[in-house]
Amino acid sequence: MATVAYYTEEGLLKLKEELHQLRTVERQTVIKAIAEARDKGDLSENAEYDAAKDAQGLLEVRINKLEEVISNARLVDMSQLDISKVSILTTVKIKNLKNNAEMKYTLVAENEADLKSGKISIDSPIGKGLVGRKVGDKVDVTVPAGIIPFQIMEISI
């Protein structure tokens, strides 16, 4: 069963642009590489041909996966977001109760996650631990390094 994922308009556009690039540019590059390798003679001992065919197979798998992701993608209507609790596309300011460090993250779909820009996946351990919580809630989040206690300081868009 296909998984429905929620995206911002910007995130969905990026996926569609990547799919377009794969279909129009990358596919043509692979086809050209196969043709060039084929022109070099005996295909049974032609490593270039085998490599080009493998690349074609991997590319088609990527294209199919991206088509599936896009077909199951749903846009989130920012005007309908409820900021009384943590949900996808909300920005949450949390405090690590072990070291008093404060962090601010926006919860996004896995494909849009980018820690450098403060976007974490809603499916990450921290994302899962925060979803549905309200300002003031304390939550213990299990991460690979152990359990970290957080307090939700603020929720915004």
mmCIF file of N, CA, C and O in Angstrom, residues 16-67:
data_model
loop_
_atom_site.group_PDB
_atom_site.id
_atom_site.type_symbol
_atom_site.label_atom_id
_atom_site.label_comp_id
_atom_site.label_asym_id
_atom_site.label_seq_id
_atom_site.Cartn_x
_atom_site.Cartn_y
_atom_site.Cartn_z
ATOM 1 N N LYS A 16 8.779 17.385 -8.414
ATOM 2 C CA LYS A 16 8.369 17.384 -9.823
ATOM 3 C C LYS A 16 9.513 17.820 -10.731
ATOM 4 O O LYS A 16 9.683 17.284 -11.826
ATOM 5 N N GLU A 17 10.314 18.790 -10.276
ATOM 6 C CA GLU A 17 11.465 19.232 -11.062
ATOM 7 C C GLU A 17 12.500 18.119 -11.173
ATOM 8 O O GLU A 17 13.083 17.906 -12.236
ATOM 9 N N GLU A 18 12.726 17.399 -10.088
ATOM 10 C CA GLU A 18 13.681 16.285 -10.119
ATOM 11 C C GLU A 18 13.195 15.204 -11.083
ATOM 12 O O GLU A 18 13.975 14.663 -11.874
ATOM 13 N N LEU A 19 11.906 14.890 -11.041
ATOM 14 C CA LEU A 19 11.343 13.894 -11.950
ATOM 15 C C LEU A 19 11.507 14.329 -13.403
ATOM 16 O O LEU A 19 11.906 13.534 -14.259
ATOM 17 N N HIS A 20 11.241 15.597 -13.677
ATOM 18 C CA HIS A 20 11.405 16.126 -15.030
ATOM 19 C C HIS A 20 12.858 15.990 -15.491
ATOM 20 O O HIS A 20 13.134 15.577 -16.619
ATOM 21 N N GLN A 21 13.801 16.316 -14.608
ATOM 22 C CA GLN A 21 15.232 16.202 -14.909
ATOM 23 C C GLN A 21 15.603 14.746 -15.230
ATOM 24 O O GLN A 21 16.315 14.471 -16.188
ATOM 25 N N LEU A 22 15.120 13.829 -14.429
ATOM 26 C CA LEU A 22 15.422 12.413 -14.642
ATOM 27 C C LEU A 22 14.855 11.915 -15.965
ATOM 28 O O LEU A 22 15.535 11.206 -16.709
ATOM 29 N N ARG A 23 13.621 12.311 -16.261
ATOM 30 C CA ARG A 23 12.973 11.845 -17.494
ATOM 31 C C ARG A 23 13.597 12.449 -18.747
ATOM 32 O O ARG A 23 13.751 11.768 -19.749
ATOM 33 N N THR A 24 13.905 13.732 -18.707
ATOM 34 C CA THR A 24 14.337 14.416 -19.928
ATOM 35 C C THR A 24 15.840 14.421 -20.135
ATOM 36 O O THR A 24 16.302 14.234 -21.256
ATOM 37 N N VAL A 25 16.614 14.632 -19.083
ATOM 38 C CA VAL A 25 18.067 14.756 -19.230
ATOM 39 C C VAL A 25 18.783 13.443 -18.928
ATOM 40 O O VAL A 25 19.508 12.910 -19.766
ATOM 41 N N GLU A 26 18.548 12.926 -17.718
ATOM 42 C CA GLU A 26 19.268 11.724 -17.296
ATOM 43 C C GLU A 26 18.950 10.526 -18.188
ATOM 44 O O GLU A 26 19.836 9.765 -18.558
ATOM 45 N N ARG A 27 17.680 10.351 -18.526
ATOM 46 C CA ARG A 27 17.283 9.216 -19.368
ATOM 47 C C ARG A 27 17.992 9.287 -20.718
ATOM 48 O O ARG A 27 18.471 8.277 -21.217
ATOM 49 N N GLN A 28 18.070 10.488 -21.309
ATOM 50 C CA GLN A 28 18.737 10.649 -22.606
ATOM 51 C C GLN A 28 20.234 10.357 -22.506
ATOM 52 O O GLN A 28 20.821 9.768 -23.410
ATOM 53 N N THR A 29 20.840 10.751 -21.391
ATOM 54 C CA THR A 29 22.265 10.499 -21.172
ATOM 55 C C THR A 29 22.532 8.999 -21.121
ATOM 56 O O THR A 29 23.488 8.500 -21.719
ATOM 57 N N VAL A 30 21.685 8.264 -20.417
ATOM 58 C CA VAL A 30 21.849 6.818 -20.299
ATOM 59 C C VAL A 30 21.621 6.132 -21.644
ATOM 60 O O VAL A 30 22.379 5.238 -22.027
ATOM 61 N N ILE A 31 20.621 6.566 -22.371
ATOM 62 C CA ILE A 31 20.346 5.984 -23.698
ATOM 63 C C ILE A 31 21.543 6.193 -24.625
ATOM 64 O O ILE A 31 21.950 5.280 -25.359
ATOM 65 N N LYS A 32 22.123 7.379 -24.561
ATOM 66 C CA LYS A 32 23.302 7.685 -25.389
ATOM 67 C C LYS A 32 24.487 6.799 -24.989
ATOM 68 O O LYS A 32 25.201 6.269 -25.852
ATOM 69 N N ALA A 33 24.685 6.594 -23.682
ATOM 70 C CA ALA A 33 25.784 5.748 -23.202
ATOM 71 C C ALA A 33 25.596 4.309 -23.662
ATOM 72 O O ALA A 33 26.561 3.636 -24.051
ATOM 73 N N ILE A 34 24.362 3.823 -23.658
ATOM 74 C CA ILE A 34 24.083 2.458 -24.129
ATOM 75 C C ILE A 34 24.390 2.346 -25.624
ATOM 76 O O ILE A 34 25.022 1.381 -26.059
ATOM 77 N N ALA A 35 23.953 3.345 -26.384
ATOM 78 C CA ALA A 35 24.196 3.322 -27.835
ATOM 79 C C ALA A 35 25.690 3.347 -28.141
ATOM 80 O O ALA A 35 26.170 2.602 -29.014
ATOM 81 N N GLU A 36 26.447 4.177 -27.420
ATOM 82 C CA GLU A 36 27.895 4.256 -27.647
ATOM 83 C C GLU A 36 28.569 2.937 -27.291
ATOM 84 O O GLU A 36 29.459 2.469 -27.996
ATOM 85 N N ALA A 37 28.150 2.319 -26.198
ATOM 86 C CA ALA A 37 28.734 1.044 -25.785
ATOM 87 C C ALA A 37 28.377 -0.059 -26.779
ATOM 88 O O ALA A 37 29.211 -0.909 -27.101
ATOM 89 N N ARG A 38 27.166 -0.022 -27.287
ATOM 90 C CA ARG A 38 26.710 -1.015 -28.256
ATOM 91 C C ARG A 38 27.546 -0.930 -29.536
ATOM 92 O O ARG A 38 27.858 -1.940 -30.153
ATOM 93 N N ASP A 39 27.917 0.287 -29.915
ATOM 94 C CA ASP A 39 28.706 0.500 -31.127
ATOM 95 C C ASP A 39 30.123 -0.054 -31.011
ATOM 96 O O ASP A 39 30.817 -0.185 -32.012
ATOM 97 N N LYS A 40 30.542 -0.388 -29.802
ATOM 98 C CA LYS A 40 31.915 -0.870 -29.608
ATOM 99 C C LYS A 40 32.046 -2.363 -29.830
ATOM 100 O O LYS A 40 33.100 -2.932 -29.602
ATOM 101 N N GLY A 41 30.973 -3.010 -30.237
ATOM 102 C CA GLY A 41 31.118 -4.415 -30.627
ATOM 103 C C GLY A 41 30.453 -5.389 -29.687
ATOM 104 O O GLY A 41 29.395 -5.135 -29.142
ATOM 105 N N ASP A 42 31.111 -6.554 -29.532
ATOM 106 C CA ASP A 42 30.598 -7.712 -28.810
ATOM 107 C C ASP A 42 30.009 -7.332 -27.445
ATOM 108 O O ASP A 42 30.711 -6.903 -26.545
ATOM 109 N N LEU A 43 28.705 -7.519 -27.309
ATOM 110 C CA LEU A 43 28.024 -7.122 -26.081
ATOM 111 C C LEU A 43 28.265 -8.104 -24.933
ATOM 112 O O LEU A 43 28.140 -7.746 -23.777
ATOM 113 N N SER A 44 28.645 -9.338 -25.232
ATOM 114 C CA SER A 44 28.815 -10.339 -24.181
ATOM 115 C C SER A 44 30.013 -10.036 -23.289
ATOM 116 O O SER A 44 30.041 -10.459 -22.142
ATOM 117 N N GLU A 45 30.992 -9.297 -23.798
ATOM 118 C CA GLU A 45 32.177 -8.962 -22.996
ATOM 119 C C GLU A 45 32.387 -7.454 -22.906
ATOM 120 O O GLU A 45 33.501 -6.982 -22.748
ATOM 121 N N ASN A 46 31.313 -6.710 -23.011
ATOM 122 C CA ASN A 46 31.407 -5.257 -23.047
ATOM 123 C C ASN A 46 30.999 -4.684 -21.683
ATOM 124 O O ASN A 46 29.810 -4.533 -21.385
ATOM 125 N N ALA A 47 31.986 -4.353 -20.867
ATOM 126 C CA ALA A 47 31.725 -3.834 -19.510
ATOM 127 C C ALA A 47 31.003 -2.494 -19.560
ATOM 128 O O ALA A 47 30.152 -2.203 -18.705
ATOM 129 N N GLU A 48 31.337 -1.673 -20.553
ATOM 130 C CA GLU A 48 30.670 -0.362 -20.668
ATOM 131 C C GLU A 48 29.179 -0.541 -20.920
ATOM 132 O O GLU A 48 28.358 0.178 -20.369
ATOM 133 N N TYR A 49 28.837 -1.507 -21.770
ATOM 134 C CA TYR A 49 27.436 -1.773 -22.077
ATOM 135 C C TYR A 49 26.709 -2.245 -20.814
ATOM 136 O O TYR A 49 25.622 -1.771 -20.499
ATOM 137 N N ASP A 50 27.341 -3.185 -20.083
ATOM 138 C CA ASP A 50 26.735 -3.691 -18.846
ATOM 139 C C ASP A 50 26.530 -2.560 -17.843
ATOM 140 O O ASP A 50 25.480 -2.470 -17.200
ATOM 141 N N ALA A 51 27.530 -1.697 -17.698
ATOM 142 C CA ALA A 51 27.432 -0.575 -16.754
ATOM 143 C C ALA A 51 26.323 0.388 -17.170
ATOM 144 O O ALA A 51 25.557 0.874 -16.328
ATOM 145 N N ALA A 52 26.225 0.660 -18.465
ATOM 146 C CA ALA A 52 25.190 1.572 -18.964
ATOM 147 C C ALA A 52 23.797 0.974 -18.751
ATOM 148 O O ALA A 52 22.860 1.681 -18.375
ATOM 149 N N LYS A 53 23.650 -0.342 -18.968
ATOM 150 C CA LYS A 53 22.354 -0.990 -18.754
ATOM 151 C C LYS A 53 22.000 -0.987 -17.254
ATOM 152 O O LYS A 53 20.843 -0.784 -16.895
ATOM 153 N N ASP A 54 23.008 -1.200 -16.395
ATOM 154 C CA ASP A 54 22.767 -1.135 -14.953
ATOM 155 C C ASP A 54 22.323 0.270 -14.549
ATOM 156 O O ASP A 54 21.392 0.434 -13.757
ATOM 157 N N ALA A 55 22.991 1.274 -15.102
ATOM 158 C CA ALA A 55 22.630 2.666 -14.813
ATOM 159 C C ALA A 55 21.199 2.947 -15.265
ATOM 160 O O ALA A 55 20.444 3.651 -14.583
ATOM 161 N N GLN A 56 20.832 2.388 -16.419
ATOM 162 C CA GLN A 56 19.475 2.576 -16.922
ATOM 163 C C GLN A 56 18.458 1.950 -15.958
ATOM 164 O O GLN A 56 17.432 2.564 -15.644
ATOM 165 N N GLY A 57 18.764 0.762 -15.462
ATOM 166 C CA GLY A 57 17.861 0.097 -14.522
ATOM 167 C C GLY A 57 17.686 0.902 -13.244
ATOM 168 O O GLY A 57 16.565 1.076 -12.763
ATOM 169 N N LEU A 58 18.795 1.403 -12.707
ATOM 170 C CA LEU A 58 18.728 2.212 -11.489
ATOM 171 C C LEU A 58 17.950 3.506 -11.712
ATOM 172 O O LEU A 58 17.177 3.939 -10.858
ATOM 173 N N LEU A 59 18.155 4.115 -12.871
ATOM 174 C CA LEU A 59 17.454 5.356 -13.200
ATOM 175 C C LEU A 59 15.946 5.106 -13.272
ATOM 176 O O LEU A 59 15.156 5.882 -12.734
ATOM 177 N N GLU A 60 15.561 4.021 -13.935
ATOM 178 C CA GLU A 60 14.134 3.726 -14.055
ATOM 179 C C GLU A 60 13.505 3.441 -12.693
ATOM 180 O O GLU A 60 12.366 3.818 -12.437
ATOM 181 N N VAL A 61 14.253 2.803 -11.796
ATOM 182 C CA VAL A 61 13.758 2.567 -10.445
ATOM 183 C C VAL A 61 13.539 3.910 -9.734
ATOM 184 O O VAL A 61 12.507 4.127 -9.088
ATOM 185 N N ARG A 62 14.516 4.834 -9.860
ATOM 186 C CA ARG A 62 14.376 6.165 -9.245
ATOM 187 C C ARG A 62 13.169 6.905 -9.810
ATOM 188 O O ARG A 62 12.407 7.544 -9.074
ATOM 189 N N ILE A 63 12.999 6.838 -11.129
ATOM 190 C CA ILE A 63 11.865 7.518 -11.778
ATOM 191 C C ILE A 63 10.548 6.938 -11.259
ATOM 192 O O ILE A 63 9.639 7.677 -10.878
ATOM 193 N N ASN A 64 10.443 5.613 -11.220
ATOM 194 C CA ASN A 64 9.208 4.972 -10.744
ATOM 195 C C ASN A 64 8.907 5.333 -9.293
ATOM 196 O O ASN A 64 7.763 5.592 -8.940
ATOM 197 N N LYS A 65 9.942 5.334 -8.460
ATOM 198 C CA LYS A 65 9.760 5.671 -7.042
ATOM 199 C C LYS A 65 9.276 7.114 -6.891
ATOM 200 O O LYS A 65 8.352 7.402 -6.125
ATOM 201 N N LEU A 66 9.889 8.013 -7.642
ATOM 202 C CA LEU A 66 9.505 9.426 -7.579
ATOM 203 C C LEU A 66 8.081 9.634 -8.094
ATOM 204 O O LEU A 66 7.316 10.414 -7.514
ATOM 205 N N GLU A 67 7.713 8.921 -9.156
ATOM 206 C CA GLU A 67 6.339 9.016 -9.670
ATOM 207 C C GLU A 67 5.338 8.560 -8.606
ATOM 208 O O GLU A 67 4.291 9.181 -8.423
#
